[in-house]
Short mmCIF file of C-alpha atoms and ligand atoms in Angstrom, two decimals:
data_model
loop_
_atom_site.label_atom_id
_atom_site.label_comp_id
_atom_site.label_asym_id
_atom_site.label_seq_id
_atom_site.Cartn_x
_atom_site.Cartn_y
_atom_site.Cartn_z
CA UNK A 146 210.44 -0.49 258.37
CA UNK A 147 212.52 1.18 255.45
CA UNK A 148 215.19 -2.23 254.33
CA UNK A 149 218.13 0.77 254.97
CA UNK A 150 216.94 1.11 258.42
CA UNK A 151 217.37 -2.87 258.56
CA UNK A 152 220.58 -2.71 257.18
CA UNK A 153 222.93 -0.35 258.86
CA UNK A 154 226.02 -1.65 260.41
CA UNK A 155 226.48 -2.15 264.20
CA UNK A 156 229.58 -1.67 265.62
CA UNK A 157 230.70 -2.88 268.86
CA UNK A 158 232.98 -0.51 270.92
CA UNK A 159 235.25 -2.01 273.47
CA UNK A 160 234.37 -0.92 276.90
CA UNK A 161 234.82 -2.24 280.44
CA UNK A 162 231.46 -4.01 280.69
CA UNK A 163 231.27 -7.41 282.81
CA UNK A 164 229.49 -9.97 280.46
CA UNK A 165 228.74 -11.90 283.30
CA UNK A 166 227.19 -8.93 285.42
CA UNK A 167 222.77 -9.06 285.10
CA UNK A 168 223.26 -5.07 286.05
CA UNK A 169 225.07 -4.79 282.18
CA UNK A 170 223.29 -3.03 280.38
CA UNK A 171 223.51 -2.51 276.16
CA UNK A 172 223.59 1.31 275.17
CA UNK A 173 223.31 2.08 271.43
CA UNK A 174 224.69 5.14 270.27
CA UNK A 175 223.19 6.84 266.90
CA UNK A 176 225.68 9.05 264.84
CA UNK A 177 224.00 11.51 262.69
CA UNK A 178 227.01 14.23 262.59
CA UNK A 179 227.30 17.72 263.74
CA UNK A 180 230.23 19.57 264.53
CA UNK A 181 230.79 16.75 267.52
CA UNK A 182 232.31 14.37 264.17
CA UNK A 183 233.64 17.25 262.44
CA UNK A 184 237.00 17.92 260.74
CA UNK A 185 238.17 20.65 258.52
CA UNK A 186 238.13 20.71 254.75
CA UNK A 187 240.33 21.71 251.95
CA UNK A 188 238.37 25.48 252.16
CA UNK A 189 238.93 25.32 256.52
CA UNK A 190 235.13 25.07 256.66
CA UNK A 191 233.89 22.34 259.60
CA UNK A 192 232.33 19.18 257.52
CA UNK A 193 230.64 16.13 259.07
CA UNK A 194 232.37 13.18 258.90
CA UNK A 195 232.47 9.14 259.22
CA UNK A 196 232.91 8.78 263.39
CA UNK A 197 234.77 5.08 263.11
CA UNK A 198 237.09 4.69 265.97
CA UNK A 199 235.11 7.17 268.02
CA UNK A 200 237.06 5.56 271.08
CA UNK A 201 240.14 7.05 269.72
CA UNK A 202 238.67 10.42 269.80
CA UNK A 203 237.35 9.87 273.08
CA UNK A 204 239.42 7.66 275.23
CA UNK A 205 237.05 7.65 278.30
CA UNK A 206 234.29 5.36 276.33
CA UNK A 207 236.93 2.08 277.14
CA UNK A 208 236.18 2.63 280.57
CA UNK A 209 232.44 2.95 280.27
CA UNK A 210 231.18 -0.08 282.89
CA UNK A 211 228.42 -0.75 279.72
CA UNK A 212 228.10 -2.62 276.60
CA UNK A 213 228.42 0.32 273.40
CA UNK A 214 227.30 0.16 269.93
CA UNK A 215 227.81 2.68 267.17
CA UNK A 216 225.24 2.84 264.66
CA UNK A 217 226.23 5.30 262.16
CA UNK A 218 224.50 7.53 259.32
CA UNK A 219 225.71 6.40 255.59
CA UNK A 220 225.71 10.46 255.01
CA UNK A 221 226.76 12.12 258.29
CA UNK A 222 224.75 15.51 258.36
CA UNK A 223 224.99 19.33 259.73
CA UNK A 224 222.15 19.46 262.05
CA UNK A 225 221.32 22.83 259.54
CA UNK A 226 220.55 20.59 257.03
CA UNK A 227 218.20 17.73 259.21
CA UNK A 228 214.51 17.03 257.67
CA UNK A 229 211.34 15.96 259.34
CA UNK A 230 212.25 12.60 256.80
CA UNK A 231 215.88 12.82 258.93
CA UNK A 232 213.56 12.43 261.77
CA UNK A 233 210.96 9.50 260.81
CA UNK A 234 214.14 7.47 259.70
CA UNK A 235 215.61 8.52 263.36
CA UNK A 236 211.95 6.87 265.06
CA UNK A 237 212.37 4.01 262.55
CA UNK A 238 215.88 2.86 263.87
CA UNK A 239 215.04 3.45 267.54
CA UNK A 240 211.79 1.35 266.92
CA UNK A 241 213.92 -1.21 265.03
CA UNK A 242 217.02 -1.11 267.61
CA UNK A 243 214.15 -0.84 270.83
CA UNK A 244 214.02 -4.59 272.37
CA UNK A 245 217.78 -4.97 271.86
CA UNK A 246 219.49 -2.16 273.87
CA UNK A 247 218.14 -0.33 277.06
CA UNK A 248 218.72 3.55 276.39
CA UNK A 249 219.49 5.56 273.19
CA UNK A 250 222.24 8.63 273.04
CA UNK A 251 221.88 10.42 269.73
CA UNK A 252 225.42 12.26 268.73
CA UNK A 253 223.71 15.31 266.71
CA UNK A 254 224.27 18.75 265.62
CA UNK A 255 223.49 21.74 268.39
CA UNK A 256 221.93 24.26 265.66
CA UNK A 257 218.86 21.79 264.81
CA UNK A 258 219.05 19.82 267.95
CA UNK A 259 216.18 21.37 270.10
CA UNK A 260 213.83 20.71 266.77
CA UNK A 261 214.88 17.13 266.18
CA UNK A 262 214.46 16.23 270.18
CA UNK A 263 211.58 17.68 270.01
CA UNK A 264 210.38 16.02 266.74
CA UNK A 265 211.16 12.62 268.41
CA UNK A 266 209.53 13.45 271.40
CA UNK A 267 206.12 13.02 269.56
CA UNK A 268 207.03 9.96 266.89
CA UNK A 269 207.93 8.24 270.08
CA UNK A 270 205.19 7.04 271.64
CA UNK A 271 205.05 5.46 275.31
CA UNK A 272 208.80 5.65 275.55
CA UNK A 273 209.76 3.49 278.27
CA UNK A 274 213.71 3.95 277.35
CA UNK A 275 216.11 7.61 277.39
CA UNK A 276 216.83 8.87 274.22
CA UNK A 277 219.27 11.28 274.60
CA UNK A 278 220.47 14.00 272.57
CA UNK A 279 223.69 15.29 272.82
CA UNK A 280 226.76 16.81 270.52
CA UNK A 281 229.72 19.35 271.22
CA UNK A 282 230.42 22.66 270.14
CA UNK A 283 234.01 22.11 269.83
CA UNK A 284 234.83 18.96 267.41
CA UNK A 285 235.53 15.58 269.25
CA UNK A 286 239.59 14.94 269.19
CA UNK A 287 240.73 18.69 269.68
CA UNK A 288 241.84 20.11 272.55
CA UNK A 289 238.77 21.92 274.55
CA UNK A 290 236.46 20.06 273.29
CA UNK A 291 233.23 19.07 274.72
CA UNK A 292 232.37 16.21 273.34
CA UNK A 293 233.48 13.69 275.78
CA UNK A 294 232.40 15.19 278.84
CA UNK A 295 228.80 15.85 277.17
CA UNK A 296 228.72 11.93 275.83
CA UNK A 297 230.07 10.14 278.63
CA UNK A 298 227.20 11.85 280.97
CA UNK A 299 224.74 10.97 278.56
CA UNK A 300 225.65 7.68 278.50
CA UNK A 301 225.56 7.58 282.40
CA UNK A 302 222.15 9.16 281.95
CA UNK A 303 220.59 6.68 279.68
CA UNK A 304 221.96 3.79 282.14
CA UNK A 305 220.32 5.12 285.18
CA UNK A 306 218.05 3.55 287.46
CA UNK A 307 215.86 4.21 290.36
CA UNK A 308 218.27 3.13 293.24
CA UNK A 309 215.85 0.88 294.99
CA UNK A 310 213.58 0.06 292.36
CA UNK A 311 216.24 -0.36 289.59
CA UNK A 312 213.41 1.45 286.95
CA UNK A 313 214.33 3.69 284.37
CA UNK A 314 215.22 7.08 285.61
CA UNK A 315 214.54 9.09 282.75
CA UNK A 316 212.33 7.28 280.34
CA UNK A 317 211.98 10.41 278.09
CA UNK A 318 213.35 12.28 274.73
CA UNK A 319 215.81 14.95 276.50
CA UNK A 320 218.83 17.30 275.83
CA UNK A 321 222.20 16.78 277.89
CA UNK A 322 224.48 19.44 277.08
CA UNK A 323 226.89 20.90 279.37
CA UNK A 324 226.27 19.59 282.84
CA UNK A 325 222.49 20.22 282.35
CA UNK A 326 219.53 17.68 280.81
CA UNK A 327 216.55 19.26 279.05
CA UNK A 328 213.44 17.45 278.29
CA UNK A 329 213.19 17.22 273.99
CA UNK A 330 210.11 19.79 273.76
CA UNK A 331 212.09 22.34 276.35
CA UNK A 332 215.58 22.96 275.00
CA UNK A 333 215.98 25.97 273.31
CA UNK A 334 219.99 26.66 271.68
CA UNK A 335 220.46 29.84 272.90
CA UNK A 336 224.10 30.50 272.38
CA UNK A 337 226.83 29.59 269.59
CA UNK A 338 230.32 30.61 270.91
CA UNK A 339 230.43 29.15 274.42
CA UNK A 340 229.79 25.71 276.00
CA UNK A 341 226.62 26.04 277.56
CA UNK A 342 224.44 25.98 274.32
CA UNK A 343 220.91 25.23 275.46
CA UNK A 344 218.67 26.16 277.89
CA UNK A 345 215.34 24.52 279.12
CA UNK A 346 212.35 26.89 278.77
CA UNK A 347 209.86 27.44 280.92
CA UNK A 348 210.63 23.69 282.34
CA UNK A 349 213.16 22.95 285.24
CA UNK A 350 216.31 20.96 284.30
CA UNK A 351 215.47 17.42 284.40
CA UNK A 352 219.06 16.76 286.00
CA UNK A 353 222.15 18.10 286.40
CA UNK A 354 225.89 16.90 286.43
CA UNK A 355 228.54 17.80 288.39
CA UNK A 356 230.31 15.14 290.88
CA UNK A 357 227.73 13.12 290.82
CA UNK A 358 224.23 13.13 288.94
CA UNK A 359 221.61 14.98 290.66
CA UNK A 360 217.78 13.90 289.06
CA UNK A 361 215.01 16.29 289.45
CA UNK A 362 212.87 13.21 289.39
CA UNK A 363 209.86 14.96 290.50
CA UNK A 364 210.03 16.83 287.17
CA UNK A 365 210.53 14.17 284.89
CA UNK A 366 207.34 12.20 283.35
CA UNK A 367 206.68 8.53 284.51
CA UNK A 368 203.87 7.17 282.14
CA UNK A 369 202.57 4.08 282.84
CA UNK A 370 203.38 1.13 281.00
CA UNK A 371 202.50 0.49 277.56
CA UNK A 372 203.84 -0.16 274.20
CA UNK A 373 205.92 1.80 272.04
CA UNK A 374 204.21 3.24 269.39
CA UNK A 375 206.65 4.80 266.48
CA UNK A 376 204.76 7.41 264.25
CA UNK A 377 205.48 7.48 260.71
CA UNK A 378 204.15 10.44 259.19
CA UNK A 379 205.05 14.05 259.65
CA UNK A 380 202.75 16.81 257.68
CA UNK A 381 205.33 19.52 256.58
CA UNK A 382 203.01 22.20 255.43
CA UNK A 383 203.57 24.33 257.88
CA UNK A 384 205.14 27.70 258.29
CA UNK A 385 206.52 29.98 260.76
CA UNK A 386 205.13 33.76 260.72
CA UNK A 387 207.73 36.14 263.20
CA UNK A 388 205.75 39.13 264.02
CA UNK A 389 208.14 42.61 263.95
CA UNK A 390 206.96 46.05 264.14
CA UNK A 391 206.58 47.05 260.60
CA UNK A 392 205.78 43.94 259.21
CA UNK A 393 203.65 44.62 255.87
CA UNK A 394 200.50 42.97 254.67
CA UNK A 395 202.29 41.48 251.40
CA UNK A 396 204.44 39.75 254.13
CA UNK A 397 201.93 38.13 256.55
CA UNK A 398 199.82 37.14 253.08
CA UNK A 399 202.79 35.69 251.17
CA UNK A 400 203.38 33.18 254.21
CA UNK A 401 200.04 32.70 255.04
CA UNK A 402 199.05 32.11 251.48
CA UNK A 403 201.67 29.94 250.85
CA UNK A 404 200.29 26.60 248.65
CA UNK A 405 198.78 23.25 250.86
CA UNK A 406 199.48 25.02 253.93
CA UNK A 407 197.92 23.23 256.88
CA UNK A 408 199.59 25.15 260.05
CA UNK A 409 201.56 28.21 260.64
CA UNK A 410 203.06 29.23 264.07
CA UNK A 411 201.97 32.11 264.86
CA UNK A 412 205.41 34.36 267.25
CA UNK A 413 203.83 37.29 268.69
CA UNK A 414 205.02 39.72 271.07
CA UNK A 415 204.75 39.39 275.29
CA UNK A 416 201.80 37.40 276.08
CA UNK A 417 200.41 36.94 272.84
CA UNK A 418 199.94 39.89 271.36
CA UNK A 419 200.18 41.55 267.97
CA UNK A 420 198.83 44.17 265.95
CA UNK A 421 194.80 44.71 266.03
CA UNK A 422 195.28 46.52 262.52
CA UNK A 423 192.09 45.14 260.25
CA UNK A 424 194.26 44.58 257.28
CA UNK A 425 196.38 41.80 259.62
CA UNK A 426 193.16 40.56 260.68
CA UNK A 427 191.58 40.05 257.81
CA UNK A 428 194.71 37.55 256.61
CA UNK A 429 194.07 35.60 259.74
CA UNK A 430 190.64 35.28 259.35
CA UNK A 431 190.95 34.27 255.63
CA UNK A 432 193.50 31.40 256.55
CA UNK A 433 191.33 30.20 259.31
CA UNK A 434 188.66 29.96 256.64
CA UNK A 435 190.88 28.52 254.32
CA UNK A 436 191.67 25.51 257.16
CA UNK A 437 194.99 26.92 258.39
CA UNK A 438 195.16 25.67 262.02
CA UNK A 439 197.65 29.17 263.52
CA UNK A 440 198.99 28.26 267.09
CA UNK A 441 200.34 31.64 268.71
CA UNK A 442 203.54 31.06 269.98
CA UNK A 443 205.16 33.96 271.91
CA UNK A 444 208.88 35.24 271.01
CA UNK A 445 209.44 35.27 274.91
CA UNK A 446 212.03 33.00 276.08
CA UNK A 447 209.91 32.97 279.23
CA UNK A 448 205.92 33.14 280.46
CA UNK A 449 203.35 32.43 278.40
CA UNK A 450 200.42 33.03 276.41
CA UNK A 451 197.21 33.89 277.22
CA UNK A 452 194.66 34.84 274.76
CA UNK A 453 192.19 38.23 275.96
CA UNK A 454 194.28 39.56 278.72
CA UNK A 455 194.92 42.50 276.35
CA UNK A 456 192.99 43.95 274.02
CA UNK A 457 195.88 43.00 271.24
CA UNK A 458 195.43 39.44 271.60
CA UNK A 459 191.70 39.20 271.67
CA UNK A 460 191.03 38.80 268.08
CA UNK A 461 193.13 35.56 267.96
CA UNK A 462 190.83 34.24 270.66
CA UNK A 463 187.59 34.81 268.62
CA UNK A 464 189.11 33.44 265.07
CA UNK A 465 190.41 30.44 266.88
CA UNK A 466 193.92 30.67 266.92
CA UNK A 467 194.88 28.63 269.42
CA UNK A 468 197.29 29.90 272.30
CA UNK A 469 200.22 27.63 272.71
CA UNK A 470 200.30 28.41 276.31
CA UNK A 471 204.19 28.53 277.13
CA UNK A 472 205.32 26.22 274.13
CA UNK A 473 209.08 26.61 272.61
CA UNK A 474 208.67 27.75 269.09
CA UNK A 475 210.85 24.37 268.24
CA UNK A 476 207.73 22.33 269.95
CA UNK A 477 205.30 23.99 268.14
CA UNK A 478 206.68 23.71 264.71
CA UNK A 479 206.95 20.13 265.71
CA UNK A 480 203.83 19.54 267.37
CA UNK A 481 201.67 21.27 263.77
CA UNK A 482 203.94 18.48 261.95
CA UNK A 483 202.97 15.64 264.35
CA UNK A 484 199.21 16.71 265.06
CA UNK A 485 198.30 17.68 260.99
CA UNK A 486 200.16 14.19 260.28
CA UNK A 487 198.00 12.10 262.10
CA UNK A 488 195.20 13.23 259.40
CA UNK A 489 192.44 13.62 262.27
CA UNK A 490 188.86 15.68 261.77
CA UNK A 491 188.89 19.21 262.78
CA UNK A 492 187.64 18.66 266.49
CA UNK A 493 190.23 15.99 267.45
CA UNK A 494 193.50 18.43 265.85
CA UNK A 495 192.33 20.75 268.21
CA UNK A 496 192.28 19.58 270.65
CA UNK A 497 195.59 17.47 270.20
CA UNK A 498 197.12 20.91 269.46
CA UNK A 499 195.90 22.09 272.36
CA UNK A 500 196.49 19.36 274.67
CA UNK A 501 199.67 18.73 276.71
CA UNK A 502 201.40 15.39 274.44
CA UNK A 503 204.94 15.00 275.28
CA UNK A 504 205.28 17.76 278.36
CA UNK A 505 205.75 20.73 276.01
CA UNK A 506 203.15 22.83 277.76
CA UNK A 507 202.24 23.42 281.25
CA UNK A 508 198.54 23.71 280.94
N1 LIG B 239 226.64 23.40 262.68
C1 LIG B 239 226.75 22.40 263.72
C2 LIG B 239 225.54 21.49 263.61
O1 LIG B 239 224.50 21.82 264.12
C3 LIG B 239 226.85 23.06 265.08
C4 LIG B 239 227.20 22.12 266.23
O2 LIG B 239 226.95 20.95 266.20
N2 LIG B 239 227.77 22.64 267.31
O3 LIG B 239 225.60 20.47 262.99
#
């Protein structure tokens, strides 16, 4: 545990919650910034900024029936600029903050958010609490905005239990944005200028919000118990390679060839495919031999790979790319950084690349 991680304030917000209640439960909420804290500066561009008083901003928390803490960033962050180091540090508070509170809502930017749920989805081992992502697309404090309607339901989200059991509902990394939650390695941003920012690929929503919260709890994951295990390396090595018609050799070999690379994804067209020209190839096959793992990711928002069905996907198959199956680009960058970090031989990364790990693949 980093001493900074150790030493971060916590700050109490006043709420409604009955002390004296056993059902109380103790919520912690981690700032990291995004346009959710955001103000204006001198040049009208939206900055992050210091979220103290976030009850002022939105009046609704001081009737939230739980206990609330703030935990805040020192440097509040656009999500544009979050690292994979942004996201061990993330792990490390959770794992440091984990026996004291009973769910996690992270306030974070939209643009990186699908990345960084994702990202946590893996450090997070056996999560047995929510973590919840959320932000706002309109600053917290205007009129319009988002923010409190998307924060208060995460909240509610993080607190919820089985009815009759009283068990976590939703023991999982997810999304809430806009009436709908996303499991981490599913959300996708898919849209800038209105409210409903993400969507959940290829997965069904794991609840929604409207009067009341309605739980798809046949599609959420219920592991059984064990202890949380917090990851603390990432490998970032890796690259992205979008396939376009037209793409040129000295393109696909200046990202391929790129120094200490360890994984590229691979975003093809329809069902995996891409060119069969020799030239393209010939670079795959030389950073396969080179120890590149490539994971084939379509560019489809929907479906899903499968290697051999045509003729233009074949030669992946038989160099060993693997097929990420219906995997969100934002999983699979992810994933390369979890998998390549854990420093395993060649037969264990693939098949931990190839496995389902945090529900980011139907198999
Ligand atoms: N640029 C912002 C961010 O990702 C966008 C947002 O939060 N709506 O930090």
């Amino acid at each position: 545990m980093s001493p900074e991680a150790d030493n971060l304030p916590l700050l109490s917000l006043p709420t409604r919650a009955d002390a004296a209640d056993p059902a109380t439960l103790r919520l912690l909420i981690l700032y990291t910034g995004g346009t959710i804290g955001m103000t204006v500066n001198h040049a009208g561009e939206l900055v992050p900024m210091q979220f103290e008083r976030i009850e002022h901003k939105m009046p609704d928390l001081q009737r939230f029936p739980h206990h609330l803490t703030l935990l805040s960033l020192p440097e509040p962050f656009d999500s544009s600029n979050v690292t994979p180091a942004d996201w061990l540090f993330l792990a490390q508070l959770i794992g440091r903050h984990y026996a004291d509170f009973d769910g996690f809502v992270i306030l974070h930017g939209t643009d990186t958010m699908a990345y960084s749920a994702a990202a946590l989805s893996y450090l997070l081992e056996n999560l047995g609490k929510p973590v919840v992502f959320t932000g706002a697309q309109v600053p917290a404090g205007r009129s319009r905005s988002d923010a409190q309607r998307n924060l208060i339901s995460a909240l509610e989200i993080a607190a919820a239990r089985h009815p009759r059991a009283g068990t976590v509902r939703v023991p999982e990394v997810c999304v809430f944005f806009n009436d709908v939650l996303i499991r981490g390695t599913r959300a996708k941003k898919v849209e800038s200028q209105q409210f409903a920012a993400f969507k959940s690929e290829n997965y069904p929503p794991l609840a929604r919000a409207g009067i009341g919260l309605d739980f798809a709890d046949k599609s959420i994951r219920l592991l059984p118990a064990a202890r949380l295990r917090i990851h603390e390396t990432l490998e970032t090595g890796v690259a992205v390679l979008p396939l376009f018609p037209g793409i040129t050799e000295a393109v696909v070999r200046a990202v391929l060839g790129v120094p200490n690379l360890r994984g590229c994804v691979v975003e093809t067209y329809g069902s995996g495919n891409a060119p069969t020209t020799p030239w393209f190839i010939a670079a795959l096959a030389e950073a396969r031999q080179r120890g590149v793992w490539l994971l084939n990711v379509s560019q489809c928002e929907e479906g899903r790979v499968v290697q051999g069905l045509y003729e233009t996907s074949a030669h992946f198959r038989d160099l060993g790319i693997i097929g990420g199956d219906d995997i969100t680009t934002e999983a699979a960058v992810t994933k390369l950084m979890f998998v390549l970090g854990l420093g395993r031989n060649a037969a264990d990364t693939r098949r931990l690349l190839m496995q389902d790990l945090r529900g980011e693949i139907t198999p």
